[in-house]
């Protein structure tokens, strides 16, 4: 039951990676990375629901807490100029 | 319980594509963004292999520490 959802999320991740490859400027790729973060967190929750394990949801929570740090650092670097 | 056989084909292909992009690209900041994407997908692959503790370690190191240190190193150098 959960497998079509997970495969659809993997296809969405592939589409976002195409934007990550082709993005003309670094902010485009940064927004693509942030969308990729969200898609990976959603697929972790979906897979945790399908595996019937509670500990798997904790991985998604830890990832959601930590994944904004990279985006914040790169955004601060782009804000400082140099492009 | 699902059989994630198809995902074991899709996700490693995406990991290899991100790693090739890190090697090919000339712009350093774009290479760091692609490295963060590769780390993210690697954590998803550990998760698919049912090793959630390794996935938590990979999330902590790859998402928070590694890219931040790379950005600090790039900031200390000159861009051309």
Coordinates of C-alpha atoms in Angstrom, one line a residue, chain A residues 6-49:
Chain A
X6 CA 7.4 5.9 -1.9
X7 CA 8.1 5.4 -5.6
X8 CA 6.3 8.6 -6.4
X9 CA 8.4 10.5 -3.8
X10 CA 11.5 9.0 -5.4
X11 CA 10.4 10.3 -8.8
X12 CA 9.9 13.7 -7.2
X13 CA 13.4 13.6 -5.8
X14 CA 14.7 12.8 -9.2
X15 CA 12.9 15.8 -10.7
X16 CA 14.3 18.1 -8.0
X17 CA 17.8 16.7 -8.7
X18 CA 17.3 17.7 -12.4
X19 CA 16.7 21.3 -11.1
X20 CA 19.8 20.9 -8.9
X21 CA 21.9 20.0 -11.9
X22 CA 20.6 22.6 -14.3
X23 CA 20.0 25.6 -12.0
X24 CA 21.7 28.6 -13.6
X25 CA 22.5 30.4 -10.3
X26 CA 23.4 29.2 -6.8
X27 CA 20.2 30.4 -5.2
X28 CA 18.1 28.2 -7.5
X29 CA 20.2 25.2 -6.5
X30 CA 19.8 26.2 -2.8
X31 CA 16.0 26.3 -3.0
X32 CA 16.2 22.9 -4.8
X33 CA 18.3 21.5 -1.9
X34 CA 15.7 22.8 0.6
X35 CA 12.9 21.1 -1.3
X36 CA 15.0 18.0 -1.4
X37 CA 15.3 18.1 2.4
X38 CA 11.5 18.3 2.8
X39 CA 10.9 15.4 0.3
X40 CA 13.5 13.2 2.0
X41 CA 11.9 13.9 5.4
X42 CA 8.4 13.0 4.1
X43 CA 9.6 9.8 2.5
X44 CA 11.3 8.9 5.8
X45 CA 8.0 9.3 7.6
X46 CA 6.2 7.3 4.9
X47 CA 8.7 4.5 5.1
X48 CA 8.6 4.5 8.9
X49 CA 4.8 4.1 8.8

